Coordinates of C-alpha atoms and ligand atoms in Angstrom, one line a residue:
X8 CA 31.9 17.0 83.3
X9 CA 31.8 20.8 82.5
X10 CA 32.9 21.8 85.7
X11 CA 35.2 19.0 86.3
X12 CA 37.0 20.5 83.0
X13 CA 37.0 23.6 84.4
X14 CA 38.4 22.9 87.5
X15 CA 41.3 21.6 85.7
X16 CA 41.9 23.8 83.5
X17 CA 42.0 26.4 86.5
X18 CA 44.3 23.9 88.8
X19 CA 46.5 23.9 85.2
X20 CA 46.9 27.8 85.6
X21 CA 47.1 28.0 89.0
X22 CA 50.0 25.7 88.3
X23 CA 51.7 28.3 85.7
X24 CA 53.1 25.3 83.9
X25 CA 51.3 24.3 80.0
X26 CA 49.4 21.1 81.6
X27 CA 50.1 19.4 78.3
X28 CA 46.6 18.1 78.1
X29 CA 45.0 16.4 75.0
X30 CA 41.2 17.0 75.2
X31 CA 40.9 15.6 78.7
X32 CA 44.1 13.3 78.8
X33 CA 47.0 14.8 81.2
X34 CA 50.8 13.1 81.0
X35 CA 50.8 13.2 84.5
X36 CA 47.4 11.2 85.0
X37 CA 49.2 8.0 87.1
X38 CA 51.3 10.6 88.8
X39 CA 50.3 9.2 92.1
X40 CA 47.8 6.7 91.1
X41 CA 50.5 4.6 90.1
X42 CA 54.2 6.1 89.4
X43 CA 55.7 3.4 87.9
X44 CA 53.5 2.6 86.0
X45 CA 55.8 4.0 82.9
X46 CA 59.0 2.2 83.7
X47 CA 57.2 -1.1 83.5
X48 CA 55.4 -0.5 80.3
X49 CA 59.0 0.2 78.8
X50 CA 60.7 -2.7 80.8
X51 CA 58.1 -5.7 78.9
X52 CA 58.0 -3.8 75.9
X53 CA 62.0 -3.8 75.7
X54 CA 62.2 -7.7 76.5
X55 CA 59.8 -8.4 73.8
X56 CA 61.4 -6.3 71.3
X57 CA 64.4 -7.8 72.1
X58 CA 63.4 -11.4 71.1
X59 CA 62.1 -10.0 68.2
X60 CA 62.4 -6.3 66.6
X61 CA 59.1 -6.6 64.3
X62 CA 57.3 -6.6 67.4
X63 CA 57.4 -3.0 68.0
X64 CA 55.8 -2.4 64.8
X65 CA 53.1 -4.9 65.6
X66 CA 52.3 -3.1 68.8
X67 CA 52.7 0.6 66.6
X68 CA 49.8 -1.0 64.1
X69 CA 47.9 -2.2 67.2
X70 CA 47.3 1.5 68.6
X71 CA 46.5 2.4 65.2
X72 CA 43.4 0.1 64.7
X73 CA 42.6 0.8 68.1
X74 CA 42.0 4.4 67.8
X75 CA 41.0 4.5 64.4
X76 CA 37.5 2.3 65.9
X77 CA 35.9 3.4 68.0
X78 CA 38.5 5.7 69.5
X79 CA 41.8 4.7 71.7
X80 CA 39.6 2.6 73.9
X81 CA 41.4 -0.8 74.0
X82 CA 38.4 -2.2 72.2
X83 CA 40.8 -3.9 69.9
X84 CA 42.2 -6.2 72.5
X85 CA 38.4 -8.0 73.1
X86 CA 38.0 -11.5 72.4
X87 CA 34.7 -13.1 71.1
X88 CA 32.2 -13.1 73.3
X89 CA 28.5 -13.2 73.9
X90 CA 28.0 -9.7 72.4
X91 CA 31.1 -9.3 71.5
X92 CA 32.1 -9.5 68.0
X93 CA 35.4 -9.5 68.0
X94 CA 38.0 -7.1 65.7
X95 CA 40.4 -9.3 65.6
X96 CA 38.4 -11.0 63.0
X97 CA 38.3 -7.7 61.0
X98 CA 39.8 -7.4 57.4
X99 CA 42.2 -5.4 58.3
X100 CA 43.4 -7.6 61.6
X101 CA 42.4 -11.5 60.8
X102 CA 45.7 -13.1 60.5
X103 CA 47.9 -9.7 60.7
X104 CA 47.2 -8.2 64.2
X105 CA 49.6 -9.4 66.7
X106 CA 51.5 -8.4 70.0
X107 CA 48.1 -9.4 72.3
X108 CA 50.1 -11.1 74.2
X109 CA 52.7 -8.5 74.9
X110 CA 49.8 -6.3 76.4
X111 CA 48.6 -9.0 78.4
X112 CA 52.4 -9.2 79.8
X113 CA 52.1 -5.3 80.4
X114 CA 48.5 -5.6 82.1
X115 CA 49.8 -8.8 84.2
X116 CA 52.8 -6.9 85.7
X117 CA 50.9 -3.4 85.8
X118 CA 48.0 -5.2 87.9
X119 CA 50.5 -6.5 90.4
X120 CA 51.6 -3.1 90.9
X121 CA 48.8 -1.4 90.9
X122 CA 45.4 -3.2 91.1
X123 CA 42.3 -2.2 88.8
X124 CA 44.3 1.1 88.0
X125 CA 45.6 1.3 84.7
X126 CA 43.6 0.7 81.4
X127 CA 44.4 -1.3 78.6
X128 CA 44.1 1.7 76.1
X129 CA 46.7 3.3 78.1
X130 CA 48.7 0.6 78.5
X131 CA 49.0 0.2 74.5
X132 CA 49.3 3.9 73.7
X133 CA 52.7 3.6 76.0
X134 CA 53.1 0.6 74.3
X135 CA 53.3 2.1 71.2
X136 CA 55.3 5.1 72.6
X137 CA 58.1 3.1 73.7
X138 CA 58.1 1.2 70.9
X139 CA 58.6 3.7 68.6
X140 CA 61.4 5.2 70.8
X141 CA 63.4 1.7 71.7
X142 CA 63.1 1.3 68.0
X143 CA 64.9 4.2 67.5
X144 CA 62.7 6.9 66.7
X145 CA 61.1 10.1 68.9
X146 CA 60.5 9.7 72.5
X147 CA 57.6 12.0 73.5
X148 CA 55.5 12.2 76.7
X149 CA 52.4 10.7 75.8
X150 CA 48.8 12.1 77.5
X151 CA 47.5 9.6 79.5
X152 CA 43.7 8.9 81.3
X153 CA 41.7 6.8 78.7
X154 CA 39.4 4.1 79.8
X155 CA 38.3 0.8 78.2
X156 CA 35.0 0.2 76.5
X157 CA 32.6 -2.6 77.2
X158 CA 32.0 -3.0 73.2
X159 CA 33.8 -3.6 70.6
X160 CA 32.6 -2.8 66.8
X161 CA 33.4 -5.1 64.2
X162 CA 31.9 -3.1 61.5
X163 CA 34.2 -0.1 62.0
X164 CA 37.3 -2.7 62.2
X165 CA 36.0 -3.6 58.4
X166 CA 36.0 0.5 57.6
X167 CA 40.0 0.6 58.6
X168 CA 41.9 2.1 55.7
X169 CA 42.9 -0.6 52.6
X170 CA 46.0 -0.8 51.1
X171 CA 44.4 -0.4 47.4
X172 CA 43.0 2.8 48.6
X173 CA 43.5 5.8 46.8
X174 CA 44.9 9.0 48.5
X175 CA 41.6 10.8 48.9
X176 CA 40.1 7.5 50.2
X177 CA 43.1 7.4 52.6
X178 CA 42.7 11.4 53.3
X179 CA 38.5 10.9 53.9
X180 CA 39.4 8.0 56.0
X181 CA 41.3 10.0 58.3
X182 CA 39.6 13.3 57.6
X183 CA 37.1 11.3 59.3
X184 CA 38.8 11.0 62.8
X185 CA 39.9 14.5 62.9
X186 CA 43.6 13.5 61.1
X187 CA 44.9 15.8 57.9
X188 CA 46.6 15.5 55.2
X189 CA 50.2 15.9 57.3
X190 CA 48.9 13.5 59.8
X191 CA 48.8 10.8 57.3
X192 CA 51.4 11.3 55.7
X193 CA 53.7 11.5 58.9
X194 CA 51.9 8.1 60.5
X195 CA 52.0 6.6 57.3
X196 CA 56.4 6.9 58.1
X197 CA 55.7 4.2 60.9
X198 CA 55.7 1.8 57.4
X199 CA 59.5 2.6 57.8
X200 CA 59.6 -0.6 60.3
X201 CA 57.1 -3.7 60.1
X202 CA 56.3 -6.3 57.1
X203 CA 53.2 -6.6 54.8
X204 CA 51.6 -9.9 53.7
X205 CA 52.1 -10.8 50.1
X206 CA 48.2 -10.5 49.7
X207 CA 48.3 -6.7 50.6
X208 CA 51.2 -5.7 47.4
X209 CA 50.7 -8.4 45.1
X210 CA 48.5 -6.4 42.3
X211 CA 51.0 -3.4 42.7
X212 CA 54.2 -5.5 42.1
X213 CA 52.6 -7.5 39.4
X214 CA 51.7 -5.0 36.9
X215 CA 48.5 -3.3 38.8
X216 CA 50.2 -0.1 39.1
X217 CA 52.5 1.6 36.8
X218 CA 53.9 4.0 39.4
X219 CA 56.6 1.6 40.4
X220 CA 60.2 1.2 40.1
X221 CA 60.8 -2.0 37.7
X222 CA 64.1 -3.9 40.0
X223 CA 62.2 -3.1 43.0
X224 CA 59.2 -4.6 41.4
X225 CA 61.1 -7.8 40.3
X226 CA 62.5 -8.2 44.1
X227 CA 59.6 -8.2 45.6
X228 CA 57.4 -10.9 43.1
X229 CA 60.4 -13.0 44.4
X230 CA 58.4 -13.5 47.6
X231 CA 55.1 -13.4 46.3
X232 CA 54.2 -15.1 43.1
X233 CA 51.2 -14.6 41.3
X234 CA 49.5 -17.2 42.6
X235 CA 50.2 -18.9 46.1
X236 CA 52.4 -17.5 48.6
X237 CA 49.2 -15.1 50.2
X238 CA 50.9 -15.1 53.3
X239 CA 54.8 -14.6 52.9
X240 CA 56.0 -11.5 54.2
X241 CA 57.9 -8.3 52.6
X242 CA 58.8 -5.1 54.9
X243 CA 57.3 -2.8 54.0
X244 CA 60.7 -0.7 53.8
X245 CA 63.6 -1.8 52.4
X246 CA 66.8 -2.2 53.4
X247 CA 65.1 -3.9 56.4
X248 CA 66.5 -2.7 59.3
X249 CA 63.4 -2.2 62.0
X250 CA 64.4 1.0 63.1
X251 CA 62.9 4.1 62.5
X252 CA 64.0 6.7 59.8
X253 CA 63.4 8.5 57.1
X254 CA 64.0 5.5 54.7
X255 CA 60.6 5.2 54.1
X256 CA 60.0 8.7 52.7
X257 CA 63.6 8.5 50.6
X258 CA 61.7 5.2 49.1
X259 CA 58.2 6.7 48.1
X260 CA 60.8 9.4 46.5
X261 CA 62.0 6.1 44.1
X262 CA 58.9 4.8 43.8
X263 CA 59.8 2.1 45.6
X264 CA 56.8 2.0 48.2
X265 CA 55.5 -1.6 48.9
X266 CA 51.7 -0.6 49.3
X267 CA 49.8 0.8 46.5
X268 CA 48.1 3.3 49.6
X269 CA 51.9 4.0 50.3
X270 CA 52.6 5.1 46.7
X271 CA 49.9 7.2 46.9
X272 CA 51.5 9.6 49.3
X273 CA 53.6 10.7 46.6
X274 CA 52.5 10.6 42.9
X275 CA 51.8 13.5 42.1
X276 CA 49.2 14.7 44.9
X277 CA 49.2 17.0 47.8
X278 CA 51.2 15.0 49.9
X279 CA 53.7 15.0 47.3
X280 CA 55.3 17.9 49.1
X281 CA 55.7 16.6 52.7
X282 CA 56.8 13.3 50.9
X283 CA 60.0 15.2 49.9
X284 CA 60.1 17.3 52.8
X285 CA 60.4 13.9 55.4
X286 CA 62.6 12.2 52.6
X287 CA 65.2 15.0 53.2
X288 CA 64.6 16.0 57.1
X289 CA 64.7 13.2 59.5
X290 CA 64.5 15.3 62.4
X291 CA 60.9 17.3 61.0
X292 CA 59.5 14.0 60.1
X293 CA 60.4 12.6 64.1
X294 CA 58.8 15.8 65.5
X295 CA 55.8 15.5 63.2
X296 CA 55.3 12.2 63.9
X297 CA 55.1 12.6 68.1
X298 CA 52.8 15.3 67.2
X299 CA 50.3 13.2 65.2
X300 CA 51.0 10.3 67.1
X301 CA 49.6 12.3 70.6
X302 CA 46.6 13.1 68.2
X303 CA 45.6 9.8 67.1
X304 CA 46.1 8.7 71.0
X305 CA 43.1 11.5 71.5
X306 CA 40.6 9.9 68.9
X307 CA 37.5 8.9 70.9
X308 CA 39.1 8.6 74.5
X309 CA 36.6 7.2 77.3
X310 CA 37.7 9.5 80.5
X311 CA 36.2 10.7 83.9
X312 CA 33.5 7.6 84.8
X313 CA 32.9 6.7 80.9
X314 CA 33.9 3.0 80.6
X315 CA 35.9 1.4 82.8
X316 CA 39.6 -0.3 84.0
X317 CA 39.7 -3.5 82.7
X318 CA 40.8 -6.2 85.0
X319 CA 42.1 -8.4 81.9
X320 CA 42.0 -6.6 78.3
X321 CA 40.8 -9.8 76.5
X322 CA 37.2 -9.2 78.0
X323 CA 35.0 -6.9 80.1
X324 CA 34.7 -6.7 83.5
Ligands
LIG403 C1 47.3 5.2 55.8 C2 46.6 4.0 55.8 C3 47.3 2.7 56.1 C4 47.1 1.6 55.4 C5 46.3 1.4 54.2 C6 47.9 0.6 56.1 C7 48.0 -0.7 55.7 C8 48.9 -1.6 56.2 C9 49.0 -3.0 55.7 C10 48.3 -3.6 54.6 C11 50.0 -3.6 56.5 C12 50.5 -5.0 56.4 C13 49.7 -5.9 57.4 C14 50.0 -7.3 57.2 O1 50.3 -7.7 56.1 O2 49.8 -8.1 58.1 C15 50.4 -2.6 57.4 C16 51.4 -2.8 58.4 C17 51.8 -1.9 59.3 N1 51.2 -0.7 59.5 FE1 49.9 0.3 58.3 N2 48.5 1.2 57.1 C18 48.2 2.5 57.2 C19 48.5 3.4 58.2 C20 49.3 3.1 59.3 C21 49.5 3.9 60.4 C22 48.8 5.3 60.6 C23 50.3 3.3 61.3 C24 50.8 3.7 62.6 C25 50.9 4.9 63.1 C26 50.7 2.0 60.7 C27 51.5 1.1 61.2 C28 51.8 -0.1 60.6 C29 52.9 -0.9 61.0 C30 54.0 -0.6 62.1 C31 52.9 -2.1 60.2 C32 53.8 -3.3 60.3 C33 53.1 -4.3 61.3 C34 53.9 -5.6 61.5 O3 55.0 -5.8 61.0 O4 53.4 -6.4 62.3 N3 50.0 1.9 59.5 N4 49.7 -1.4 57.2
LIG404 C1 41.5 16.1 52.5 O1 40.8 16.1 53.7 C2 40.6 17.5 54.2 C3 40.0 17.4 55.6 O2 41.1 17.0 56.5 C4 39.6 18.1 53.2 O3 39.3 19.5 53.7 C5 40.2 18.2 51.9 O4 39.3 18.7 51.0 C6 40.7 16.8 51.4 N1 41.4 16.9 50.2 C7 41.2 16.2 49.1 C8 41.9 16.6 47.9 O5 40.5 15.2 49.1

């Protein structure tokens, strides 16, 4: 592996071009392996956002509890199996996780092109990508060459961040995948599209937390009554458009974040700061965000011979 590293890095110079390599990931990994690989990715991911806009931010979630478990290693996408306990039927994703079957539309149409070639875990970090761009935020290139796992870990699933968590739960739960303090508070801005259950807000908007704007309060117990209703959905950003902004920040700003983990971000801690920063500069909250976004897509990646291609990214080969 140690010289395989160094011969790239070598074949990088030789190149006189900055490789833009994560760890071991390259953007130019299906460069000949399969070239289009890109354009179909963005093709399925446009008809599907298409029929429905939410989608994208289903798919944007999906990478996250992919890498956050595990690493970016598709182990998400596993169905129960013998010895495979699935993390679909994690807190965090039982009931909530959703756009599986807009990766197994990708993988279908990928395979035809080019067989046993492209991983699942790549296939939903440009998933995700595209997403966020069609959705009207930052295009970036994204680093590509991750493999799949042959496990999945339900215990880490139940670890993924809460949204009663306090902001130095939420900053040790990402110190603890190599993320700061900026990383997530800038991923945290992909709340600006997507909706919440009524299960996830309903102590903050019913008097649990005092950090919230009263007529935003009101609104929002009008789709989720004290008791009942566990499963009626709110975005998480309102006026709910589904397309990426700043709104999200602008709302933390008045209090008006949906989450109690959200509010955290800014009341009265250190990521007060980039709260207000992102509220009033769209454009250094998109760059941040491709940034971090590249660097959650590095968390744990499989490469070189670790893992493998999976045929179908419901099970192991
Ligand atoms: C910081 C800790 C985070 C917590 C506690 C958290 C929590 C949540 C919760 C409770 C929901 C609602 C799920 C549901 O009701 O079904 C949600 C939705 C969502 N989350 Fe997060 N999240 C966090 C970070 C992130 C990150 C880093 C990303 C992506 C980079 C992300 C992307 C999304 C998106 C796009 C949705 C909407 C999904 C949809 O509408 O299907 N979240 N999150
Ligand atoms: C936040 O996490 C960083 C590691 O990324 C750590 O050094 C720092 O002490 C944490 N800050 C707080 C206030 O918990």
């Amino acid at each position: 592996m140690a010289s395989s590293t160094k011969l790239f890095a070598t074949v990088c110079l030789l190149a006189l071009l900055s490789c833009s390599v994560q760890g071991q990931l390259s953007t130019t990994f299906y460069a000949r392996s399969c070239k289009n690989v890109e354009q179909i990715v963005r093709s399925v991911v446009a008809q599907a956002l298409k029929k429905e806009a939410r989608m994208g931010a289903s798919i944007v979630r999906l990478f996250f509890h992919d890498c956050f478990v595990q690493g970016c290693d598709a182990s998400i996408l596993l169905d129960a199996a013998p010895g495979i306990a699935t993390e679909k039927n994690a807190f965090g994703n039982i009931n909530s996780a959703r756009g599986f079957e807009v990766i197994d539309a990708i993988k279908q149409q990928v395979e035809r092109a080019c067989k046993a070639t492209v991983s699942c875990a790549d296939i939903l970090a440009l998933a995700a990508r595209d997403s966020v761009s069609l959705l009207g935020g930052p295009n970036w290139a994204m680093p590509l060459g991750r493999r799949d796992s042959r496990t999945a870990n339900l215990g880490e699933a139940n670890q993924l961040p809460a949204p009663f968590f306090s902001l130095s739960q939420l900053n040790a739960s990402f110190a603890a995948k190599g993320l700061n303090f900026q990383d997530l508070t800038v991923l945290s801005g992909a709340h600006t599209v997507g909706s919440a259950i009524c299960s996830a807000f309903k102590n903050r908007v019913w008097g649990g937390d005092s950090n919230i704007e009263t007529s935003f309060a009101l609104q929002s117990r009008q789709t989720c009554p004290t008791s009942g209703g566990d499963t009626q959905l709110s975005p998480l950003t309102i006026p709910n458009t589904n397309r990426f902004s700043n709104q999200f920040y602008k709302n933390l700003v008045a209090r008006r974040g949906l989450l109690h983990s959200d509010q955290e971000l800014f009341n009265g801690g250190f990521t007060d700061a980039l709260v207000r920063k992102y509220s009033n500069d769209a454009k250094s909250f998109f760059n941040d965000f491709s940034v971090s976004m590249a660097k959650l897509g590095n968390i744990g990646v499989l490469t070189g011979r670790s893992g493998e291609v999976r045929l179908n990214c419901r099970k192991v080969n």
